[in-house]
PDB file of N, CA and C in Angstrom:
ATOM      1  N   MET A  27     -34.994 -25.151 -23.014  1.00  0.00           N
ATOM      2  CA  MET A  27     -34.200 -25.756 -21.955  1.00  0.00           C
ATOM      3  C   MET A  27     -32.722 -25.401 -22.121  1.00  0.00           C
ATOM      4  N   ASN A  28     -32.212 -25.520 -23.333  1.00  0.00           N
ATOM      5  CA  ASN A  28     -30.820 -25.188 -23.611  1.00  0.00           C
ATOM      6  C   ASN A  28     -30.546 -23.708 -23.350  1.00  0.00           C
ATOM      7  N   GLU A  29     -31.512 -22.845 -23.684  1.00  0.00           N
ATOM      8  CA  GLU A  29     -31.369 -21.406 -23.470  1.00  0.00           C
ATOM      9  C   GLU A  29     -31.308 -21.092 -21.973  1.00  0.00           C
ATOM     10  N   GLN A  30     -32.105 -21.792 -21.158  1.00  0.00           N
ATOM     11  CA  GLN A  30     -32.073 -21.579 -19.716  1.00  0.00           C
ATOM     12  C   GLN A  30     -30.730 -21.991 -19.145  1.00  0.00           C
ATOM     13  N   LEU A  31     -30.152 -23.074 -19.630  1.00  0.00           N
ATOM     14  CA  LEU A  31     -28.847 -23.527 -19.177  1.00  0.00           C
ATOM     15  C   LEU A  31     -27.784 -22.497 -19.524  1.00  0.00           C
ATOM     16  N   LEU A  32     -27.862 -21.926 -20.728  1.00  0.00           N
ATOM     17  CA  LEU A  32     -26.912 -20.897 -21.142  1.00  0.00           C
ATOM     18  C   LEU A  32     -27.013 -19.673 -20.244  1.00  0.00           C
ATOM     19  N   ILE A  33     -28.230 -19.266 -19.925  1.00  0.00           N
ATOM     20  CA  ILE A  33     -28.417 -18.097 -19.070  1.00  0.00           C
ATOM     21  C   ILE A  33     -27.899 -18.376 -17.669  1.00  0.00           C
ATOM     22  N   LYS A  34     -28.175 -19.561 -17.154  1.00  0.00           N
ATOM     23  CA  LYS A  34     -27.743 -19.901 -15.799  1.00  0.00           C
ATOM     24  C   LYS A  34     -26.223 -19.996 -15.703  1.00  0.00           C
ATOM     25  N   ASP A  35     -25.579 -20.643 -16.650  1.00  0.00           N
ATOM     26  CA  ASP A  35     -24.141 -20.867 -16.602  1.00  0.00           C
ATOM     27  C   ASP A  35     -23.362 -19.944 -17.536  1.00  0.00           C
ATOM     28  N   GLY A  36     -24.018 -18.937 -18.086  1.00  0.00           N
ATOM     29  CA  GLY A  36     -23.367 -18.069 -19.056  1.00  0.00           C
ATOM     30  C   GLY A  36     -22.663 -16.874 -18.430  1.00  0.00           C
ATOM     31  N   VAL A  37     -22.009 -16.119 -19.292  1.00  0.00           N
ATOM     32  CA  VAL A  37     -21.353 -14.872 -18.908  1.00  0.00           C
ATOM     33  C   VAL A  37     -21.805 -13.797 -19.887  1.00  0.00           C
ATOM     34  N   HIS A  38     -21.511 -12.558 -19.569  1.00  0.00           N
ATOM     35  CA  HIS A  38     -21.882 -11.461 -20.452  1.00  0.00           C
ATOM     36  C   HIS A  38     -20.745 -11.151 -21.411  1.00  0.00           C
ATOM     37  N   CYS A  39     -21.093 -10.862 -22.653  1.00  0.00           N
ATOM     38  CA  CYS A  39     -20.119 -10.467 -23.668  1.00  0.00           C
ATOM     39  C   CYS A  39     -19.474  -9.153 -23.255  1.00  0.00           C
ATOM     40  N   ARG A  40     -18.163  -9.044 -23.439  1.00  0.00           N
ATOM     41  CA  ARG A  40     -17.447  -7.825 -23.080  1.00  0.00           C
ATOM     42  C   ARG A  40     -17.794  -6.673 -24.022  1.00  0.00           C
ATOM     43  N   GLU A  41     -18.270  -6.968 -25.211  1.00  0.00           N
ATOM     44  CA  GLU A  41     -18.576  -5.936 -26.202  1.00  0.00           C
ATOM     45  C   GLU A  41     -20.030  -5.489 -26.171  1.00  0.00           C
ATOM     46  N   CYS A  42     -20.960  -6.463 -26.327  1.00  0.00           N
ATOM     47  CA  CYS A  42     -22.369  -6.091 -26.469  1.00  0.00           C
ATOM     48  C   CYS A  42     -23.219  -6.403 -25.243  1.00  0.00           C
ATOM     49  N   GLY A  43     -22.705  -7.187 -24.296  1.00  0.00           N
ATOM     50  CA  GLY A  43     -23.440  -7.503 -23.082  1.00  0.00           C
ATOM     51  C   GLY A  43     -24.391  -8.681 -23.203  1.00  0.00           C
ATOM     52  N   SER A  44     -24.449  -9.339 -24.351  1.00  0.00           N
ATOM     53  CA  SER A  44     -25.327 -10.495 -24.521  1.00  0.00           C
ATOM     54  C   SER A  44     -24.849 -11.653 -23.653  1.00  0.00           C
ATOM     55  N   ASN A  45     -25.799 -12.487 -23.256  1.00  0.00           N
ATOM     56  CA  ASN A  45     -25.454 -13.661 -22.475  1.00  0.00           C
ATOM     57  C   ASN A  45     -24.914 -14.732 -23.409  1.00  0.00           C
ATOM     58  N   ILE A  46     -23.693 -15.208 -23.151  1.00  0.00           N
ATOM     59  CA  ILE A  46     -23.053 -16.215 -23.997  1.00  0.00           C
ATOM     60  C   ILE A  46     -22.489 -17.325 -23.122  1.00  0.00           C
ATOM     61  N   ALA A  47     -22.103 -18.414 -23.750  1.00  0.00           N
ATOM     62  CA  ALA A  47     -21.508 -19.535 -23.026  1.00  0.00           C
ATOM     63  C   ALA A  47     -20.196 -19.109 -22.390  1.00  0.00           C
ATOM     64  N   ARG A  48     -19.923 -19.630 -21.207  1.00  0.00           N
ATOM     65  CA  ARG A  48     -18.720 -19.288 -20.467  1.00  0.00           C
ATOM     66  C   ARG A  48     -17.446 -19.622 -21.246  1.00  0.00           C
ATOM     67  N   THR A  49     -17.476 -20.651 -22.071  1.00  0.00           N
ATOM     68  CA  THR A  49     -16.283 -21.083 -22.801  1.00  0.00           C
ATOM     69  C   THR A  49     -16.171 -20.498 -24.200  1.00  0.00           C
ATOM     70  N   ALA A  50     -17.085 -19.608 -24.581  1.00  0.00           N
ATOM     71  CA  ALA A  50     -17.065 -19.028 -25.925  1.00  0.00           C
ATOM     72  C   ALA A  50     -15.851 -18.114 -26.088  1.00  0.00           C
ATOM     73  N   SER A  51     -15.125 -18.282 -27.195  1.00  0.00           N
ATOM     74  CA  SER A  51     -13.977 -17.405 -27.451  1.00  0.00           C
ATOM     75  C   SER A  51     -14.398 -16.136 -28.179  1.00  0.00           C
ATOM     76  N   THR A  52     -15.537 -16.202 -28.889  1.00  0.00           N
ATOM     77  CA  THR A  52     -16.107 -15.023 -29.533  1.00  0.00           C
ATOM     78  C   THR A  52     -17.610 -15.003 -29.291  1.00  0.00           C
ATOM     79  N   CYS A  53     -18.176 -13.827 -29.288  1.00  0.00           N
ATOM     80  CA  CYS A  53     -19.616 -13.672 -29.084  1.00  0.00           C
ATOM     81  C   CYS A  53     -20.345 -14.027 -30.381  1.00  0.00           C
ATOM     82  N   PRO A  54     -21.359 -14.904 -30.319  1.00  0.00           N
ATOM     83  CA  PRO A  54     -22.108 -15.240 -31.532  1.00  0.00           C
ATOM     84  C   PRO A  54     -22.977 -14.095 -32.039  1.00  0.00           C
ATOM     85  N   HIS A  55     -23.252 -13.105 -31.191  1.00  0.00           N
ATOM     86  CA  HIS A  55     -24.110 -11.986 -31.569  1.00  0.00           C
ATOM     87  C   HIS A  55     -23.328 -10.869 -32.260  1.00  0.00           C
ATOM     88  N   CYS A  56     -22.185 -10.469 -31.671  1.00  0.00           N
ATOM     89  CA  CYS A  56     -21.447  -9.329 -32.225  1.00  0.00           C
ATOM     90  C   CYS A  56     -20.061  -9.703 -32.756  1.00  0.00           C
ATOM     91  N   GLY A  57     -19.590 -10.923 -32.460  1.00  0.00           N
ATOM     92  CA  GLY A  57     -18.277 -11.348 -32.925  1.00  0.00           C
ATOM     93  C   GLY A  57     -17.120 -10.857 -32.072  1.00  0.00           C
ATOM     94  N   GLY A  58     -17.404 -10.224 -30.934  1.00  0.00           N
ATOM     95  CA  GLY A  58     -16.353  -9.695 -30.055  1.00  0.00           C
ATOM     96  C   GLY A  58     -15.558 -10.800 -29.394  1.00  0.00           C
ATOM     97  N   ARG A  59     -14.246 -10.600 -29.304  1.00  0.00           N
ATOM     98  CA  ARG A  59     -13.377 -11.590 -28.663  1.00  0.00           C
ATOM     99  C   ARG A  59     -13.600 -11.575 -27.159  1.00  0.00           C
ATOM    100  N   GLN A  60     -13.557 -12.758 -26.561  1.00  0.00           N
ATOM    101  CA  GLN A  60     -13.791 -12.921 -25.137  1.00  0.00           C
ATOM    102  C   GLN A  60     -12.568 -13.548 -24.483  1.00  0.00           C
ATOM    103  N   SER A  61     -12.346 -13.230 -23.216  1.00  0.00           N
ATOM    104  CA  SER A  61     -11.308 -13.922 -22.466  1.00  0.00           C
ATOM    105  C   SER A  61     -11.963 -15.152 -21.858  1.00  0.00           C
ATOM    106  N   VAL A  62     -11.306 -16.286 -21.965  1.00  0.00           N
ATOM    107  CA  VAL A  62     -11.887 -17.549 -21.519  1.00  0.00           C
ATOM    108  C   VAL A  62     -11.279 -17.939 -20.186  1.00  0.00           C
ATOM    109  N   GLY A  63     -12.115 -18.363 -19.256  1.00  0.00           N
ATOM    110  CA  GLY A  63     -11.638 -18.843 -17.969  1.00  0.00           C
ATOM    111  C   GLY A  63     -11.690 -17.777 -16.900  1.00  0.00           C
ATOM    112  N   LYS A  64     -11.761 -18.235 -15.659  1.00  0.00           N
ATOM    113  CA  LYS A  64     -11.882 -17.310 -14.535  1.00  0.00           C
ATOM    114  C   LYS A  64     -10.602 -16.529 -14.304  1.00  0.00           C
ATOM    115  N   SER A  65      -9.448 -17.156 -14.461  1.00  0.00           N
ATOM    116  CA  SER A  65      -8.195 -16.507 -14.118  1.00  0.00           C
ATOM    117  C   SER A  65      -7.567 -15.746 -15.273  1.00  0.00           C
ATOM    118  N   SER A  66      -8.267 -15.639 -16.398  1.00  0.00           N
ATOM    119  CA  SER A  66      -7.662 -15.000 -17.561  1.00  0.00           C
ATOM    120  C   SER A  66      -7.484 -13.501 -17.402  1.00  0.00           C
ATOM    121  N   GLY A  67      -8.322 -12.837 -16.620  1.00  0.00           N
ATOM    122  CA  GLY A  67      -8.198 -11.406 -16.527  1.00  0.00           C
ATOM    123  C   GLY A  67      -8.338 -10.859 -15.114  1.00  0.00           C
ATOM    124  N   PHE A  68      -8.801 -11.660 -14.187  1.00  0.00           N
ATOM    125  CA  PHE A  68      -9.064 -11.174 -12.846  1.00  0.00           C
ATOM    126  C   PHE A  68      -7.774 -10.977 -12.072  1.00  0.00           C
ATOM    127  N   LYS A  69      -7.597  -9.777 -11.532  1.00  0.00           N
ATOM    128  CA  LYS A  69      -6.460  -9.469 -10.670  1.00  0.00           C
ATOM    129  C   LYS A  69      -7.002  -8.988  -9.334  1.00  0.00           C
ATOM    130  N   SER A  70      -6.447  -9.512  -8.265  1.00  0.00           N
ATOM    131  CA  SER A  70      -6.889  -9.153  -6.931  1.00  0.00           C
ATOM    132  C   SER A  70      -6.235  -7.853  -6.474  1.00  0.00           C
ATOM    133  N   LYS A  71      -7.059  -6.936  -6.012  1.00  0.00           N
ATOM    134  CA  LYS A  71      -6.565  -5.662  -5.502  1.00  0.00           C
ATOM    135  C   LYS A  71      -5.713  -5.891  -4.253  1.00  0.00           C
ATOM    136  N   THR A  72      -6.150  -6.790  -3.386  1.00  0.00           N
ATOM    137  CA  THR A  72      -5.409  -7.086  -2.161  1.00  0.00           C
ATOM    138  C   THR A  72      -4.034  -7.658  -2.465  1.00  0.00           C
ATOM    139  N   THR A  73      -3.954  -8.550  -3.431  1.00  0.00           N
ATOM    140  CA  THR A  73      -2.671  -9.129  -3.814  1.00  0.00           C
ATOM    141  C   THR A  73      -1.738  -8.058  -4.362  1.00  0.00           C
ATOM    142  N   ALA A  74      -2.270  -7.172  -5.188  1.00  0.00           N
ATOM    143  CA  ALA A  74      -1.453  -6.091  -5.744  1.00  0.00           C
ATOM    144  C   ALA A  74      -0.932  -5.173  -4.642  1.00  0.00           C
ATOM    145  N   ILE A  75      -1.764  -4.890  -3.658  1.00  0.00           N
ATOM    146  CA  ILE A  75      -1.355  -4.032  -2.535  1.00  0.00           C
ATOM    147  C   ILE A  75      -0.231  -4.699  -1.742  1.00  0.00           C
ATOM    148  N   LEU A  76      -0.400  -5.978  -1.428  1.00  0.00           N
ATOM    149  CA  LEU A  76       0.625  -6.682  -0.649  1.00  0.00           C
ATOM    150  C   LEU A  76       1.938  -6.825  -1.413  1.00  0.00           C
ATOM    151  N   LEU A  77       1.846  -7.094  -2.709  1.00  0.00           N
ATOM    152  CA  LEU A  77       3.068  -7.187  -3.513  1.00  0.00           C
ATOM    153  C   LEU A  77       3.776  -5.843  -3.606  1.00  0.00           C
ATOM    154  N   ALA A  78       3.015  -4.771  -3.751  1.00  0.00           N
ATOM    155  CA  ALA A  78       3.614  -3.436  -3.803  1.00  0.00           C
ATOM    156  C   ALA A  78       4.285  -3.093  -2.478  1.00  0.00           C
ATOM    157  N   LEU A  79       3.683  -3.504  -1.369  1.00  0.00           N
ATOM    158  CA  LEU A  79       4.234  -3.199  -0.056  1.00  0.00           C
ATOM    159  C   LEU A  79       5.513  -3.997   0.226  1.00  0.00           C
ATOM    160  N   PHE A  80       5.475  -5.303  -0.006  1.00  0.00           N
ATOM    161  CA  PHE A  80       6.588  -6.155   0.395  1.00  0.00           C
ATOM    162  C   PHE A  80       7.635  -6.390  -0.699  1.00  0.00           C
ATOM    163  N   LEU A  81       7.209  -6.432  -1.961  1.00  0.00           N
ATOM    164  CA  LEU A  81       8.138  -6.720  -3.057  1.00  0.00           C
ATOM    165  C   LEU A  81       8.099  -5.656  -4.150  1.00  0.00           C
ATOM    166  N   GLY A  82       7.581  -4.494  -3.810  1.00  0.00           N
ATOM    167  CA  GLY A  82       7.453  -3.421  -4.794  1.00  0.00           C
ATOM    168  C   GLY A  82       8.780  -2.920  -5.321  1.00  0.00           C
ATOM    169  N   GLY A  83       9.818  -2.978  -4.515  1.00  0.00           N
ATOM    170  CA  GLY A  83      11.135  -2.509  -4.932  1.00  0.00           C
ATOM    171  C   GLY A  83      11.721  -3.286  -6.093  1.00  0.00           C
ATOM    172  N   ILE A  84      11.260  -4.516  -6.281  1.00  0.00           N
ATOM    173  CA  ILE A  84      11.728  -5.309  -7.429  1.00  0.00           C
ATOM    174  C   ILE A  84      10.647  -5.460  -8.489  1.00  0.00           C
ATOM    175  N   GLY A  85       9.533  -4.754  -8.319  1.00  0.00           N
ATOM    176  CA  GLY A  85       8.491  -4.706  -9.347  1.00  0.00           C
ATOM    177  C   GLY A  85       7.538  -5.873  -9.378  1.00  0.00           C
ATOM    178  N   ALA A  86       7.437  -6.633  -8.302  1.00  0.00           N
ATOM    179  CA  ALA A  86       6.567  -7.813  -8.300  1.00  0.00           C
ATOM    180  C   ALA A  86       5.114  -7.459  -8.596  1.00  0.00           C
ATOM    181  N   HIS A  87       4.640  -6.340  -8.089  1.00  0.00           N
ATOM    182  CA  HIS A  87       3.245  -5.952  -8.334  1.00  0.00           C
ATOM    183  C   HIS A  87       3.027  -5.612  -9.804  1.00  0.00           C
ATOM    184  N   ARG A  88       4.032  -5.084 -10.471  1.00  0.00           N
ATOM    185  CA  ARG A  88       3.907  -4.761 -11.897  1.00  0.00           C
ATOM    186  C   ARG A  88       3.878  -6.031 -12.743  1.00  0.00           C
ATOM    187  N   PHE A  89       4.704  -7.015 -12.388  1.00  0.00           N
ATOM    188  CA  PHE A  89       4.640  -8.300 -13.085  1.00  0.00           C
ATOM    189  C   PHE A  89       3.261  -8.929 -12.888  1.00  0.00           C
ATOM    190  N   TYR A  90       2.748  -8.881 -11.669  1.00  0.00           N
ATOM    191  CA  TYR A  90       1.437  -9.453 -11.361  1.00  0.00           C
ATOM    192  C   TYR A  90       0.323  -8.782 -12.163  1.00  0.00           C
ATOM    193  N   LEU A  91       0.412  -7.472 -12.318  1.00  0.00           N
ATOM    194  CA  LEU A  91      -0.622  -6.731 -13.032  1.00  0.00           C
ATOM    195  C   LEU A  91      -0.468  -6.794 -14.550  1.00  0.00           C
ATOM    196  N   GLY A  92       0.569  -7.458 -15.027  1.00  0.00           N
ATOM    197  CA  GLY A  92       0.759  -7.631 -16.459  1.00  0.00           C
ATOM    198  C   GLY A  92       1.627  -6.576 -17.115  1.00  0.00           C
ATOM    199  N   ASN A  93       2.236  -5.695 -16.335  1.00  0.00           N
ATOM    200  CA  ASN A  93       3.130  -4.674 -16.868  1.00  0.00           C
ATOM    201  C   ASN A  93       4.567  -5.168 -16.799  1.00  0.00           C
ATOM    202  N   VAL A  94       4.913  -6.097 -17.673  1.00  0.00           N
ATOM    203  CA  VAL A  94       6.229  -6.737 -17.628  1.00  0.00           C
ATOM    204  C   VAL A  94       7.345  -5.729 -17.886  1.00  0.00           C
ATOM    205  N   GLY A  95       7.137  -4.811 -18.804  1.00  0.00           N
ATOM    206  CA  GLY A  95       8.151  -3.800 -19.101  1.00  0.00           C
ATOM    207  C   GLY A  95       8.480  -2.950 -17.880  1.00  0.00           C
ATOM    208  N   LEU A  96       7.449  -2.479 -17.187  1.00  0.00           N
ATOM    209  CA  LEU A  96       7.670  -1.710 -15.963  1.00  0.00           C
ATOM    210  C   LEU A  96       8.292  -2.576 -14.875  1.00  0.00           C
ATOM    211  N   GLY A  97       7.870  -3.832 -14.799  1.00  0.00           N
ATOM    212  CA  GLY A  97       8.442  -4.743 -13.818  1.00  0.00           C
ATOM    213  C   GLY A  97       9.936  -4.919 -14.032  1.00  0.00           C
ATOM    214  N   LEU A  98      10.342  -5.059 -15.292  1.00  0.00           N
ATOM    215  CA  LEU A  98      11.772  -5.185 -15.597  1.00  0.00           C
ATOM    216  C   LEU A  98      12.525  -3.899 -15.270  1.00  0.00           C
ATOM    217  N   LEU A  99      11.909  -2.752 -15.522  1.00  0.00           N
ATOM    218  CA  LEU A  99      12.527  -1.474 -15.190  1.00  0.00           C
ATOM    219  C   LEU A  99      12.735  -1.349 -13.673  1.00  0.00           C
ATOM    220  N   TYR A 100      11.741  -1.735 -12.900  1.00  0.00           N
ATOM    221  CA  TYR A 100      11.869  -1.728 -11.445  1.00  0.00           C
ATOM    222  C   TYR A 100      12.997  -2.663 -11.019  1.00  0.00           C
ATOM    223  N   LEU A 101      13.070  -3.831 -11.643  1.00  0.00           N
ATOM    224  CA  LEU A 101      14.085  -4.821 -11.294  1.00  0.00           C
ATOM    225  C   LEU A 101      15.493  -4.324 -11.606  1.00  0.00           C
ATOM    226  N   VAL A 102      15.662  -3.682 -12.743  1.00  0.00           N
ATOM    227  CA  VAL A 102      16.981  -3.175 -13.139  1.00  0.00           C
ATOM    228  C   VAL A 102      17.460  -2.073 -12.202  1.00  0.00           C
ATOM    229  N   PHE A 103      16.546  -1.214 -11.759  1.00  0.00           N
ATOM    230  CA  PHE A 103      16.926  -0.083 -10.921  1.00  0.00           C
ATOM    231  C   PHE A 103      16.631  -0.290  -9.434  1.00  0.00           C
ATOM    232  N   CYS A 104      16.401  -1.528  -9.014  1.00  0.00           N
ATOM    233  CA  CYS A 104      16.048  -1.774  -7.608  1.00  0.00           C
ATOM    234  C   CYS A 104      17.166  -1.360  -6.656  1.00  0.00           C
ATOM    235  N   TRP A 105      18.409  -1.369  -7.104  1.00  0.00           N
ATOM    236  CA  TRP A 105      19.539  -0.998  -6.248  1.00  0.00           C
ATOM    237  C   TRP A 105      19.504   0.484  -5.866  1.00  0.00           C
ATOM    238  N   THR A 106      18.748   1.312  -6.579  1.00  0.00           N
ATOM    239  CA  THR A 106      18.668   2.749  -6.267  1.00  0.00           C
ATOM    240  C   THR A 106      17.603   3.064  -5.216  1.00  0.00           C
ATOM    241  N   PHE A 107      16.754   2.111  -4.899  1.00  0.00           N
ATOM    242  CA  PHE A 107      15.631   2.250  -3.971  1.00  0.00           C
ATOM    243  C   PHE A 107      14.533   3.186  -4.484  1.00  0.00           C
ATOM    244  N   ILE A 108      14.713   3.751  -5.658  1.00  0.00           N
ATOM    245  CA  ILE A 108      13.666   4.593  -6.247  1.00  0.00           C
ATOM    246  C   ILE A 108      12.416   3.769  -6.568  1.00  0.00           C
ATOM    247  N   PRO A 109      12.560   2.563  -7.142  1.00  0.00           N
ATOM    248  CA  PRO A 109      11.352   1.758  -7.377  1.00  0.00           C
ATOM    249  C   PRO A 109      10.590   1.429  -6.098  1.00  0.00           C
ATOM    250  N   ALA A 110      11.292   1.267  -4.980  1.00  0.00           N
ATOM    251  CA  ALA A 110      10.613   0.984  -3.712  1.00  0.00           C
ATOM    252  C   ALA A 110       9.762   2.178  -3.284  1.00  0.00           C
ATOM    253  N   ILE A 111      10.286   3.372  -3.479  1.00  0.00           N
ATOM    254  CA  ILE A 111       9.538   4.587  -3.121  1.00  0.00           C
ATOM    255  C   ILE A 111       8.318   4.739  -4.028  1.00  0.00           C
ATOM    256  N   VAL A 112       8.510   4.508  -5.321  1.00  0.00           N
ATOM    257  CA  VAL A 112       7.396   4.600  -6.274  1.00  0.00           C
ATOM    258  C   VAL A 112       6.352   3.532  -5.971  1.00  0.00           C
ATOM    259  N   ALA A 113       6.808   2.318  -5.642  1.00  0.00           N
ATOM    260  CA  ALA A 113       5.883   1.228  -5.321  1.00  0.00           C
ATOM    261  C   ALA A 113       5.062   1.546  -4.076  1.00  0.00           C
ATOM    262  N   PHE A 114       5.656   2.224  -3.108  1.00  0.00           N
ATOM    263  CA  PHE A 114       4.907   2.620  -1.921  1.00  0.00           C
ATOM    264  C   PHE A 114       3.795   3.596  -2.303  1.00  0.00           C
ATOM    265  N   GLY A 115       4.100   4.532  -3.179  1.00  0.00           N
ATOM    266  CA  GLY A 115       3.075   5.456  -3.666  1.00  0.00           C
ATOM    267  C   GLY A 115       1.985   4.731  -4.437  1.00  0.00           C
ATOM    268  N   GLU A 116       2.379   3.736  -5.242  1.00  0.00           N
ATOM    269  CA  GLU A 116       1.385   2.952  -5.982  1.00  0.00           C
ATOM    270  C   GLU A 116       0.520   2.132  -5.030  1.00  0.00           C
ATOM    271  N   MET A 117       1.114   1.644  -3.945  1.00  0.00           N
ATOM    272  CA  MET A 117       0.340   0.907  -2.960  1.00  0.00           C
ATOM    273  C   MET A 117      -0.745   1.810  -2.365  1.00  0.00           C
ATOM    274  N   ILE A 118      -0.392   3.043  -2.059  1.00  0.00           N
ATOM    275  CA  ILE A 118      -1.370   3.988  -1.531  1.00  0.00           C
ATOM    276  C   ILE A 118      -2.457   4.262  -2.572  1.00  0.00           C
ATOM    277  N   TYR A 119      -2.054   4.378  -3.835  1.00  0.00           N
ATOM    278  CA  TYR A 119      -3.033   4.573  -4.909  1.00  0.00           C
ATOM    279  C   TYR A 119      -3.991   3.380  -4.988  1.00  0.00           C
ATOM    280  N   PHE A 120      -3.456   2.151  -4.906  1.00  0.00           N
ATOM    281  CA  PHE A 120      -4.304   0.957  -4.945  1.00  0.00           C
ATOM    282  C   PHE A 120      -5.268   0.940  -3.764  1.00  0.00           C
ATOM    283  N   LEU A 121      -4.822   1.423  -2.621  1.00  0.00           N
ATOM    284  CA  LEU A 121      -5.689   1.465  -1.442  1.00  0.00           C
ATOM    285  C   LEU A 121      -6.842   2.451  -1.612  1.00  0.00           C
ATOM    286  N   THR A 122      -6.614   3.520  -2.360  1.00  0.00           N
ATOM    287  CA  THR A 122      -7.620   4.581  -2.452  1.00  0.00           C
ATOM    288  C   THR A 122      -8.631   4.407  -3.579  1.00  0.00           C
ATOM    289  N   ILE A 123      -8.306   3.643  -4.613  1.00  0.00           N
ATOM    290  CA  ILE A 123      -9.266   3.479  -5.707  1.00  0.00           C
ATOM    291  C   ILE A 123     -10.276   2.389  -5.354  1.00  0.00           C
ATOM    292  N   SER A 124     -11.432   2.461  -5.968  1.00  0.00           N
ATOM    293  CA  SER A 124     -12.482   1.479  -5.702  1.00  0.00           C
ATOM    294  C   SER A 124     -12.161   0.163  -6.408  1.00  0.00           C
ATOM    295  N   GLU A 125     -12.829  -0.888  -5.947  1.00  0.00           N
ATOM    296  CA  GLU A 125     -12.659  -2.214  -6.556  1.00  0.00           C
ATOM    297  C   GLU A 125     -13.036  -2.182  -8.039  1.00  0.00           C
ATOM    298  N   GLU A 126     -14.098  -1.444  -8.372  1.00  0.00           N
ATOM    299  CA  GLU A 126     -14.556  -1.374  -9.755  1.00  0.00           C
ATOM    300  C   GLU A 126     -13.524  -0.695 -10.648  1.00  0.00           C
ATOM    301  N   ASP A 127     -12.964   0.425 -10.167  1.00  0.00           N
ATOM    302  CA  ASP A 127     -11.942   1.124 -10.948  1.00  0.00           C
ATOM    303  C   ASP A 127     -10.687   0.269 -11.121  1.00  0.00           C
ATOM    304  N   PHE A 128     -10.309  -0.451 -10.055  1.00  0.00           N
ATOM    305  CA  PHE A 128      -9.148  -1.331 -10.130  1.00  0.00           C
ATOM    306  C   PHE A 128      -9.400  -2.446 -11.150  1.00  0.00           C
ATOM    307  N   ALA A 129     -10.563  -3.072 -11.076  1.00  0.00           N
ATOM    308  CA  ALA A 129     -10.892  -4.164 -12.001  1.00  0.00           C
ATOM    309  C   ALA A 129     -10.941  -3.668 -13.441  1.00  0.00           C
ATOM    310  N   GLU A 130     -11.480  -2.475 -13.645  1.00  0.00           N
ATOM    311  CA  GLU A 130     -11.559  -1.928 -15.004  1.00  0.00           C
ATOM    312  C   GLU A 130     -10.175  -1.639 -15.576  1.00  0.00           C
ATOM    313  N   ARG A 131      -9.306  -1.136 -14.745  1.00  0.00           N
ATOM    314  CA  ARG A 131      -7.975  -0.748 -15.222  1.00  0.00           C
ATOM    315  C   ARG A 131      -7.018  -1.931 -15.378  1.00  0.00           C
ATOM    316  N   TYR A 132      -7.070  -2.891 -14.482  1.00  0.00           N
ATOM    317  CA  TYR A 132      -6.057  -3.960 -14.447  1.00  0.00           C
ATOM    318  C   TYR A 132      -6.560  -5.330 -14.832  1.00  0.00           C
ATOM    319  N   SER A 133      -7.814  -5.479 -15.258  1.00  0.00           N
ATOM    320  CA  SER A 133      -8.306  -6.800 -15.663  1.00  0.00           C
ATOM    321  C   SER A 133      -8.206  -6.995 -17.146  1.00  0.00           C
TER     322      SER A 133
END
């Protein structure tokens, strides 16, 4: 009964693929570290596209994606409008890659 509950409410280990409890910080099978919670790693492709389009010149999409260093670089040089041009190109890149590739790269 407990095993069925784990399978129903469980998640897959990022390392070995075993079914583990959603709140497990490490996999009991392989010892691999897990991210806990729904919002710990999920980034929306649509949100990244909109941030790149409207606030890309100040690096908002880079902050959102977890690239704080690049976000600060965009912010420092926003007066040159070069980050806005680069962000537009990144927006086009986000539009062209698949959801799976985006999730793999930015989650």
